[in-house]
Structure formats: C-alpha cells, structure tokens
Coordinates of C-alpha atoms in Angstrom, one line a residue:
X1 CA -73.7 -2.8 100.1
X2 CA -77.0 -2.4 98.4
X3 CA -77.8 -4.6 95.3
X4 CA -78.5 -3.0 92.1
X5 CA -82.1 -3.4 90.9
X6 CA -82.1 -5.8 87.8
X7 CA -84.0 -3.3 85.6
X8 CA -81.5 -0.5 86.4
X9 CA -78.6 -3.0 85.9
X10 CA -80.0 -3.8 82.4
X11 CA -80.3 -0.1 81.5
X12 CA -76.8 0.6 82.6
X13 CA -75.5 -2.5 80.8
X14 CA -77.1 -1.4 77.6
X15 CA -75.7 2.1 78.1
X16 CA -72.2 0.7 78.7
X17 CA -72.3 -1.5 75.6
X18 CA -73.4 1.4 73.5
X19 CA -70.7 3.7 74.8
X20 CA -68.1 1.0 74.1
X21 CA -69.4 0.5 70.5
X22 CA -69.2 4.3 70.0
X23 CA -65.7 4.4 71.4
X24 CA -64.6 1.6 69.0
X25 CA -66.0 3.2 65.8
X26 CA -65.2 6.9 66.8
X27 CA -61.9 7.3 64.9
X28 CA -63.5 5.8 61.7
X29 CA -66.5 8.0 62.0
X30 CA -64.4 11.1 62.6
X31 CA -62.2 10.1 59.6
X32 CA -65.1 9.7 57.3
X33 CA -66.6 13.0 58.4
X34 CA -63.4 15.1 58.3
X35 CA -61.3 13.6 55.5
X36 CA -62.2 13.1 51.8
X37 CA -62.7 12.1 49.1
X38 CA -63.3 8.3 49.6
X39 CA -60.9 5.7 48.2
X40 CA -61.9 2.6 46.2
X41 CA -64.2 0.4 48.3
X42 CA -61.6 -2.2 49.1
X43 CA -59.1 0.3 50.4
X44 CA -61.9 1.9 52.4
X45 CA -62.6 -1.6 54.0
X46 CA -58.9 -2.0 54.6
X47 CA -58.7 1.5 56.3
X48 CA -61.9 0.8 58.4
X49 CA -60.6 -2.6 59.6
X50 CA -57.4 -0.9 60.7
X51 CA -59.1 1.9 62.5
X52 CA -61.8 -0.2 64.1
X53 CA -59.2 -2.8 65.1
X54 CA -56.8 -0.6 66.6
X55 CA -59.5 1.3 68.6
X56 CA -60.8 -2.0 69.9
X57 CA -57.3 -3.1 70.8
X58 CA -56.9 0.1 73.0
X59 CA -60.4 -0.4 74.5
X60 CA -59.4 -4.0 75.5
X61 CA -57.0 -2.6 78.0
X62 CA -59.9 -1.0 79.8
X63 CA -61.9 -4.2 79.7
X64 CA -59.2 -6.2 81.3
X65 CA -58.6 -3.6 84.0
X66 CA -61.3 -4.9 86.4
X67 CA -62.8 -1.5 87.0
X68 CA -65.8 -1.9 89.4
X69 CA -67.7 0.9 87.5
X70 CA -67.7 -1.5 84.5
X71 CA -67.8 -4.9 86.0
X72 CA -70.5 -4.2 88.5
X73 CA -72.8 -3.1 85.6
X74 CA -71.7 -5.4 82.8
X75 CA -70.4 -8.4 84.8
X76 CA -66.9 -9.7 85.1
X77 CA -67.7 -12.6 82.8
X78 CA -68.8 -10.4 80.0
X79 CA -65.9 -7.9 80.2
X80 CA -63.4 -10.8 80.2
X81 CA -65.1 -12.6 77.4
X82 CA -65.3 -9.3 75.4
X83 CA -61.6 -8.8 76.2
X84 CA -60.8 -12.3 74.8
X85 CA -63.2 -12.1 71.9
X86 CA -62.1 -8.7 71.0
X87 CA -58.5 -9.8 70.9
X88 CA -59.2 -12.7 68.5
X89 CA -61.5 -10.6 66.2
X90 CA -59.1 -7.7 66.2
X91 CA -56.1 -9.8 65.5
X92 CA -57.4 -12.3 63.1
X93 CA -60.1 -10.5 61.1
X94 CA -59.1 -6.8 61.3
X95 CA -55.5 -5.9 62.1
X96 CA -53.7 -8.9 60.6
X97 CA -56.0 -9.0 57.5
X98 CA -56.2 -5.4 56.6
X99 CA -52.8 -5.0 54.8
X100 CA -53.9 -7.5 52.2
X101 CA -57.0 -5.6 51.2
X102 CA -55.2 -2.5 49.9
X103 CA -55.2 -1.9 46.2
X104 CA -53.7 1.5 45.8
X105 CA -50.1 2.0 44.8
X106 CA -47.4 3.2 47.3
X107 CA -44.4 5.4 46.9
X108 CA -43.4 9.0 45.9
X109 CA -43.7 8.2 42.3
X110 CA -47.4 8.0 42.6
X111 CA -47.9 11.2 44.6
X112 CA -50.0 13.9 43.0
X113 CA -49.8 17.6 43.9
X114 CA -53.5 17.9 43.9
X115 CA -54.1 14.8 46.1
X116 CA -53.6 16.4 49.5
X117 CA -55.5 13.8 51.3
X118 CA -53.7 10.8 49.7
X119 CA -56.9 9.5 48.2
X120 CA -55.0 7.8 45.3
X121 CA -51.9 6.5 47.0
X122 CA -50.9 4.9 50.2
X123 CA -49.0 7.1 52.7
X124 CA -46.4 4.6 53.7
X125 CA -42.9 5.8 54.6
X126 CA -39.8 4.2 55.7
X127 CA -40.4 4.4 59.5
X128 CA -44.1 3.7 59.2
X129 CA -43.5 0.5 57.2
X130 CA -41.1 -0.7 59.9
X131 CA -43.4 0.0 62.7
X132 CA -46.3 -1.5 60.9
X133 CA -44.6 -4.6 60.1
X134 CA -43.2 -5.1 63.6
X135 CA -46.7 -4.4 65.1
X136 CA -48.2 -6.9 62.6
X137 CA -45.6 -9.6 63.6
X138 CA -46.0 -9.1 67.3
X139 CA -49.7 -9.0 67.1
X140 CA -49.7 -12.3 65.5
X141 CA -47.3 -13.6 68.2
X142 CA -49.7 -12.2 70.9
X143 CA -52.6 -13.9 69.3
X144 CA -51.0 -17.3 69.0
X145 CA -49.6 -17.3 72.6
X146 CA -53.1 -16.2 73.9
X147 CA -54.9 -19.1 72.0
X148 CA -52.3 -21.7 72.9
X149 CA -51.7 -20.5 76.5
X150 CA -52.4 -23.8 78.1
X151 CA -50.0 -25.6 75.8
X152 CA -47.0 -23.3 76.4
X153 CA -44.3 -24.5 78.9
X154 CA -44.6 -21.4 81.1
X155 CA -46.1 -20.6 84.4
X156 CA -49.2 -18.4 84.2
X157 CA -47.3 -15.5 85.8
X158 CA -44.6 -15.6 83.2
X159 CA -47.1 -15.9 80.4
X160 CA -49.1 -12.9 81.8
X161 CA -46.0 -10.7 81.9
X162 CA -45.1 -11.6 78.4
X163 CA -48.6 -11.1 77.2
X164 CA -48.6 -7.6 78.8
X165 CA -45.3 -6.7 77.3
X166 CA -46.3 -7.8 73.8
X167 CA -49.6 -5.9 74.0
X168 CA -47.8 -2.6 75.1
X169 CA -45.3 -3.1 72.2
X170 CA -48.0 -3.6 69.7
X171 CA -49.8 -0.4 70.9
X172 CA -46.7 1.7 70.8
X173 CA -45.7 0.5 67.3
X174 CA -49.2 0.6 66.1
X175 CA -49.7 4.2 67.3
X176 CA -46.7 5.4 65.4
X177 CA -47.9 3.6 62.4
X178 CA -51.4 5.1 62.6
X179 CA -50.2 8.6 63.1
X180 CA -47.5 8.5 60.4
X181 CA -49.1 6.4 57.8
X182 CA -52.8 6.7 58.5
X183 CA -54.6 8.9 55.9
X184 CA -57.4 9.8 58.3
X185 CA -54.8 10.5 61.1
X186 CA -53.7 13.5 59.0
X187 CA -56.7 15.2 60.6
X188 CA -55.7 16.7 63.9
X189 CA -59.1 15.7 65.4
X190 CA -58.5 12.0 64.5
X191 CA -54.8 12.1 65.6
X192 CA -56.0 13.6 69.0
X193 CA -58.5 10.8 69.3
X194 CA -55.7 8.2 68.8
X195 CA -53.6 9.9 71.5
X196 CA -56.6 10.1 73.8
X197 CA -57.4 6.4 73.5
X198 CA -53.7 5.6 73.9
X199 CA -53.6 7.8 77.2
X200 CA -56.7 5.8 78.3
X201 CA -54.9 2.5 77.8
X202 CA -51.8 3.9 79.5
X203 CA -53.9 5.1 82.5
X204 CA -55.4 1.6 82.8
X205 CA -51.9 0.1 83.1
X206 CA -50.9 2.8 85.6
X207 CA -54.0 1.9 87.7
X208 CA -53.4 -1.8 87.5
X209 CA -49.7 -1.8 88.2
X210 CA -49.4 1.1 90.6
X211 CA -52.5 2.8 91.9
X212 CA -54.4 -0.4 92.8
X213 CA -51.5 -2.1 94.5
X214 CA -51.0 1.0 96.6
X215 CA -54.6 0.8 97.7
X216 CA -54.2 -2.9 98.5
X217 CA -51.1 -2.2 100.6
X218 CA -53.2 0.2 102.8
X219 CA -55.7 -2.6 103.5
X220 CA -53.6 -5.7 104.3
X221 CA -54.9 -9.1 105.4
X222 CA -53.4 -12.2 107.1
X223 CA -53.9 -15.9 106.8
X224 CA -55.8 -16.8 109.9
X225 CA -56.2 -20.4 109.2
X226 CA -55.7 -23.0 106.4
X227 CA -56.9 -26.5 106.7
X228 CA -58.0 -29.4 104.5
X229 CA -61.7 -29.1 103.7
X230 CA -62.1 -32.2 101.2
X231 CA -59.9 -34.3 99.0
X232 CA -57.2 -32.0 97.5
X233 CA -59.3 -28.9 98.6
X234 CA -58.4 -26.4 101.3
X235 CA -60.3 -23.9 103.3
X236 CA -58.5 -20.6 103.6
X237 CA -59.6 -18.0 106.2
X238 CA -58.3 -14.4 105.9
X239 CA -58.7 -11.7 108.6
X240 CA -58.1 -8.0 108.2
X241 CA -55.1 -6.2 109.7
X242 CA -56.0 -2.7 110.9
X243 CA -59.2 -2.2 109.0
X244 CA -62.8 -3.4 109.3
X245 CA -62.7 -5.9 106.4
X246 CA -64.5 -6.1 103.1
X247 CA -68.1 -5.1 102.3
X248 CA -69.5 -7.5 99.7
X249 CA -72.6 -9.4 98.7
X250 CA -73.2 -13.1 99.0
X251 CA -72.0 -14.8 95.8
X252 CA -69.3 -12.4 94.8
X253 CA -65.5 -13.2 94.6
X254 CA -62.2 -11.6 95.0
X255 CA -58.7 -11.7 93.5
X256 CA -56.2 -12.8 96.1
X257 CA -52.4 -12.2 96.5
X258 CA -51.2 -14.7 99.1
X259 CA -47.9 -14.5 100.8
X260 CA -46.8 -11.9 98.3
X261 CA -46.3 -8.1 98.0
X262 CA -49.2 -6.0 96.9
X263 CA -47.2 -5.2 93.7
X264 CA -46.7 -8.9 92.8
X265 CA -48.2 -10.0 89.5
X266 CA -49.4 -13.4 90.9
X267 CA -53.1 -13.2 91.8
X268 CA -55.9 -15.5 91.5
X269 CA -59.8 -15.3 91.7
X270 CA -61.7 -17.2 94.3
X271 CA -65.3 -17.1 95.3
X272 CA -66.1 -16.0 98.9
X273 CA -67.6 -18.9 100.7
X274 CA -68.6 -16.9 103.8
X275 CA -71.7 -14.8 104.0
X276 CA -71.5 -11.0 104.5
X277 CA -73.1 -11.4 107.9
X278 CA -69.9 -13.1 109.3
X279 CA -68.3 -9.8 110.0
X280 CA -64.5 -9.5 109.3
X281 CA -63.2 -12.7 108.1
X282 CA -63.3 -14.1 104.6
X283 CA -63.5 -17.9 103.9
X284 CA -62.4 -19.4 100.6
X285 CA -62.6 -23.0 99.3
X286 CA -59.6 -23.7 97.0
X287 CA -59.0 -26.8 95.0
X288 CA -55.4 -28.0 94.1
X289 CA -55.5 -27.6 90.2
X290 CA -52.9 -25.2 88.7
X291 CA -49.4 -24.1 89.3
X292 CA -50.4 -22.0 92.3
X293 CA -53.1 -24.0 93.9
X294 CA -51.2 -27.3 93.9
X295 CA -48.9 -25.6 96.6
X296 CA -51.7 -23.9 98.5
X297 CA -51.4 -26.0 101.5
X298 CA -47.8 -24.9 102.1
X299 CA -48.8 -21.4 102.8
X300 CA -47.8 -20.4 106.3
X301 CA -50.5 -19.2 108.7
X302 CA -50.0 -15.5 109.6
X303 CA -48.6 -14.7 106.1
X304 CA -49.8 -11.5 104.6
X305 CA -52.4 -11.4 102.0
X306 CA -54.1 -8.8 99.8
X307 CA -57.7 -8.9 98.6
X308 CA -58.9 -7.0 95.4
X309 CA -62.8 -7.1 95.4
X310 CA -65.5 -7.7 95.7
X311 CA -66.2 -8.6 92.0
X312 CA -69.0 -10.6 90.4
X313 CA -72.7 -10.6 89.6
X314 CA -73.7 -13.9 91.2
X315 CA -76.0 -12.0 93.5
X316 CA -79.6 -12.8 94.5
X317 CA -80.4 -9.8 96.6
X318 CA -83.6 -8.0 95.4
X319 CA -84.3 -10.8 93.0
X320 CA -88.1 -11.4 93.0
X321 CA -88.2 -15.0 92.2
X322 CA -90.0 -17.2 94.7
X323 CA -87.2 -19.7 95.1
X324 CA -83.6 -20.4 94.5
X325 CA -82.0 -23.4 92.8
X326 CA -78.2 -23.9 92.6
X327 CA -76.5 -26.2 90.2
X328 CA -72.9 -26.5 91.3
X329 CA -69.9 -28.6 90.5
X330 CA -66.8 -29.1 92.9
X331 CA -65.5 -25.9 94.4
X332 CA -68.2 -24.1 92.4
X333 CA -70.4 -24.6 95.5
X334 CA -68.4 -21.9 97.4
X335 CA -70.6 -18.9 96.3
X336 CA -73.7 -21.0 96.8
X337 CA -72.7 -21.6 100.4
X338 CA -72.5 -17.8 101.0
X339 CA -75.8 -17.3 99.4
X340 CA -77.5 -20.3 101.2
X341 CA -76.2 -19.1 104.6
X342 CA -77.3 -15.5 104.0
X343 CA -80.8 -16.5 102.8
X344 CA -81.2 -18.9 105.7
X345 CA -80.7 -15.9 108.1
X346 CA -83.7 -14.0 106.7
X347 CA -86.9 -13.9 108.6
X348 CA -88.7 -15.6 105.8
X349 CA -86.2 -17.5 103.7
X350 CA -87.2 -18.7 100.2
X351 CA -87.3 -22.4 99.4
X352 CA -83.9 -23.5 98.1
X353 CA -82.6 -26.4 96.2
X354 CA -78.8 -27.3 95.7
X355 CA -77.9 -30.0 93.1
X356 CA -74.2 -30.6 93.8
X357 CA -72.0 -32.7 91.6
X358 CA -68.6 -34.2 92.5
X359 CA -66.4 -37.0 91.1
X360 CA -65.9 -38.7 94.4
X361 CA -67.8 -38.5 97.7
X362 CA -64.5 -37.4 99.4
X363 CA -64.7 -34.2 97.4
X364 CA -68.0 -33.0 98.9
X365 CA -67.4 -29.7 100.6
X366 CA -69.1 -28.3 103.7
X367 CA -71.2 -31.4 104.2
X368 CA -72.0 -30.8 107.8
X369 CA -72.7 -27.1 107.1
X370 CA -75.2 -28.1 104.4
X371 CA -76.9 -30.6 106.7
X372 CA -77.3 -27.8 109.3
X373 CA -78.7 -25.5 106.7
X374 CA -81.2 -28.2 105.7
X375 CA -82.3 -28.5 109.2
X376 CA -82.6 -24.8 109.8
X377 CA -84.1 -23.6 106.6
X378 CA -86.1 -24.6 103.5
X379 CA -83.1 -26.3 101.8
X380 CA -83.0 -29.5 99.8
X381 CA -79.5 -30.9 98.9
X382 CA -79.0 -33.5 96.1
X383 CA -75.5 -34.9 95.9
X384 CA -74.5 -36.4 92.5
X385 CA -71.3 -38.6 92.6
X386 CA -69.6 -39.5 89.4
X387 CA -67.5 -42.4 90.7
X388 CA -69.5 -43.7 93.7
X389 CA -68.3 -46.2 96.3
X390 CA -70.3 -49.4 96.7
X391 CA -72.1 -48.1 99.8
X392 CA -73.1 -44.7 98.2
X393 CA -76.8 -44.0 98.4
X394 CA -78.0 -41.2 96.1
X395 CA -77.7 -39.8 92.6
X396 CA -74.8 -41.1 90.5
X397 CA -73.2 -40.0 87.2
X398 CA -72.8 -36.5 86.0
X399 CA -74.8 -33.3 86.5
X400 CA -76.4 -34.0 83.0
X401 CA -79.7 -33.4 81.5
X402 CA -81.5 -36.4 83.1
X403 CA -80.4 -35.4 86.6
X404 CA -81.1 -31.7 86.2
X405 CA -84.5 -32.3 84.6
X406 CA -85.5 -34.8 87.3
X407 CA -84.7 -32.4 90.2
X408 CA -85.4 -29.1 88.6
X409 CA -88.6 -29.4 86.6
X410 CA -90.8 -28.2 89.4
X411 CA -88.6 -25.2 90.3
X412 CA -88.4 -24.4 86.6
X413 CA -92.1 -24.4 86.3
X414 CA -92.7 -22.3 89.4
X415 CA -90.4 -19.6 88.2
X416 CA -87.4 -20.1 90.5
X417 CA -84.1 -18.3 90.0
X418 CA -81.3 -20.7 88.9
X419 CA -77.7 -20.0 90.0
X420 CA -74.9 -21.9 88.2
X421 CA -71.3 -22.3 89.1
X422 CA -68.8 -25.0 88.0
X423 CA -66.8 -26.3 85.2
X424 CA -67.5 -25.0 81.7
X425 CA -68.8 -28.3 80.4
X426 CA -71.3 -28.5 83.4
X427 CA -72.5 -25.0 82.8
X428 CA -73.1 -25.6 79.1
X429 CA -75.1 -28.7 79.9
X430 CA -77.0 -26.9 82.6
X431 CA -77.9 -24.0 80.4
X432 CA -79.2 -26.2 77.6
X433 CA -81.3 -28.3 80.0
X434 CA -82.8 -25.3 81.7
X435 CA -83.7 -23.6 78.5
X436 CA -85.3 -26.9 77.4
X437 CA -87.4 -26.7 80.7
X438 CA -88.6 -23.3 79.7
X439 CA -86.3 -21.2 82.0
X440 CA -85.7 -17.8 80.4
X441 CA -82.2 -16.4 80.3
X442 CA -83.1 -13.7 82.8
X443 CA -83.7 -16.4 85.4
X444 CA -80.2 -18.0 85.0
X445 CA -77.1 -16.5 86.8
X446 CA -73.7 -18.1 86.3
X447 CA -70.1 -17.5 87.0
X448 CA -67.1 -18.8 85.1
X449 CA -63.5 -18.7 86.4
X450 CA -61.7 -18.3 83.1
X451 CA -60.3 -14.9 83.8
X452 CA -56.6 -15.7 83.8

C-alpha cells in the first residue's frame, strides 16, 4: 500500500473540506436563489440557521461512517472531531436556537392571497408543528446524552444504539418538518436537495449496518494468541482465516470485533503494533480500561474476530524529515512499535528517538523488543516513570515540558518529524512544548482514540 504524498494529501484534504462546506450551505444557497422576496433579517437568520443546521446534521452521518475515501485524506481524527463538533454546534447554536429568532406571525388569519412564497407569515401547520417540536426535543436529548455520555449508567454499546436511534428519529421528524413547513422547501429543487441528503444519510446507515458487516464476514480472523504483555495490558494476535490478511502501513489502526458476529455493534479501535513486513498476523496491545477491555483476558483462543481497517494517518512513509521522534504514553506506544520495526528494516534507517511515559515500570510494553531495536538500529529510548520504585534509574515524573524539551531540543532544531500517541493531556502538553521549541504543525503527527 503506497503512502500518499504529503502535498497531494493536503490538496485533497482542502478539496474535501471545500466540498463539505458547499454541501452544508447548498440548501440555503438554492433557497436564496430560487425563492423570494426576503423576509425580515431576524427571520432570514432563523431560516438560515435551520437550513444549515439540518444539512450539517445529515452530513454528520457521512462523517461518522468511517469511509476510507474520506478518512485517508482528511484523517480519522478530523472526521470524528468534525462529527462531534458539528453535533454540538448544530444542536446548541442552530437547530435548537432557530425557533426563538422568528418574528413573523403564524396561522391562516395572517395569510395573504398575493403572498405565494409566505414571505410575511410562517408556514406552520398542525403536523409540521408536531414533528418540529418532537424533533427539537429529541435533538436536545441527543445532545445532552452525547455530552454526558461518560456519566450515564449505560454500557457504551447501549449508549451507541440509543444515540443512533435518536439521530434517525431526529432526521425523519426534521425532514417532514422541513418539507412541510419550510418556506424554501416549497421549491422542488430545494425539496429534492433535502431528499438527496436524506438518502445519503440513509445510504451511510445501510453501509455501516449491512454492507460493511457482509464484507467483514467474507474475511474472518481468529484469535491466535492472547497473553499478558505488562501490568493490566494484553498482547492480542490475530491470524486470517481463508485469506491473505490485511494490507496496511505502519502506524495505522483497525476496529476490532472480537468473539462476536460481524453484525454485532460492539467494536473498538486499536493500533496495530506489528509492522507490515510481518506477513499475515496482526498484533495489538490492549490495556484494561473500559467495559470491554476489562474482560479482554477472558477471550478464548481460536475465537472468531473481524477487522475493519486499516484506518489512521500516523504514517511516516515518504516523509522527508531526517529523523523520527516519538512521544508516547502507555499503550500509545503500539503504533510507534510498528513504525520503529519497519524503519529498522530499511537499508538506511533514519535516527530515531522514543520518549515513553508510564505510571509504573511494570507497565512498560515491549521492553525486550525495544532493546533489540536499539542494538540493531539508530534508536534511542528514554523511559519516563511517574511512580518509580526506589531502584529505578532513569527519568521520573510526567511526560511534561521539562522532560520533552530536555530530550527533544536537538531533534526539533534539526527538523525531525514528531509522532505523538497517548492520553489527551499528554498530547496537549507535547504539542505546546514542541511548538515552543519551534516545531511547525506540519512536522507533528498525532493520533487520539476518542472515536467512541
């Protein structure tokens, strides 16, 4: 699998962002072009908020669909953040707020025979009022349960199913409200645009819930081995069943369904810790953390598994930088291991630095493997332990500004590429420190696992 050149990726990313922006404002632009005259400015703002908000809501289905054509260009991080940010902005600022901005009267008594486009009255009817209010209430519930997901007494799988059901209900009710009460939707072109966007959202659900699982079922995997890798962390190895495995690049990740049917909703993202040169098998490092991972050690060897991937842009192939520096925390070292192994196999590997933070020394992953890589390639490893034992020799504390600056100042000055993977607080600290050291954004790659 060839890596996409950074310049080409940037061009495609800008084009994708531009197309998304056009798609979000398209119903409003068509309404303004095809329907007139204009209403009072507050009512126009209310209508614009409704049209942009509903279009963004429909596009958010596509952003959450994990389509490789989008994520390979834009990045999984960006699409998921856009999906989350779009949901909040749409809910709080646009759709939930727009009803309070209208000033025009509503009802048959205010209709005028010469006002064919309803420029002087709202076009609400009995059914459209009901669907509008229900959509508004369910959207509020959807927003609250998304913001407070971690505080809800539900397993992630139950929350995800409820989240999807609420989103579909909001779309169906909102579509009826838009077509029956929307002034601009009286235009067949605008109405057709709404139907097209709704079909796009429905096609995304069909792909996610039916077509993709069918594809996964045709390429099954099995759990080849599962063993403890460090304190409360497991090494999972999968092997393909009846096919040649997965083509991927070092640093990418996959969504796994373990000991479940391909149509099961429970799936989780994990970085691939094995390099592409290890043909066939895939290795993952999984820490006991959430509902699912706490019971990871109970998975039976030989159980079926399904792999959706590869995903992610934490890829250094074709990058021109003279060296590679990794700032990793905990199981965030998994993609770095794949990249380090792959780079070490090259005829002329670049110099590499791994600054690796853990709370306890017993949580260090792949210690022997890292030692072998240090001996066989131009790799330096710096371990940082937050709660060291009395006999620990090495860096202590957090992966903070002082530690990063002390070990990365030379790499920053010499133009190395920095690869970040770990908990969000560590990533924020690392970004701030690297920027202070003069590292440009284009020389920082990072991956966050907050896709659930």
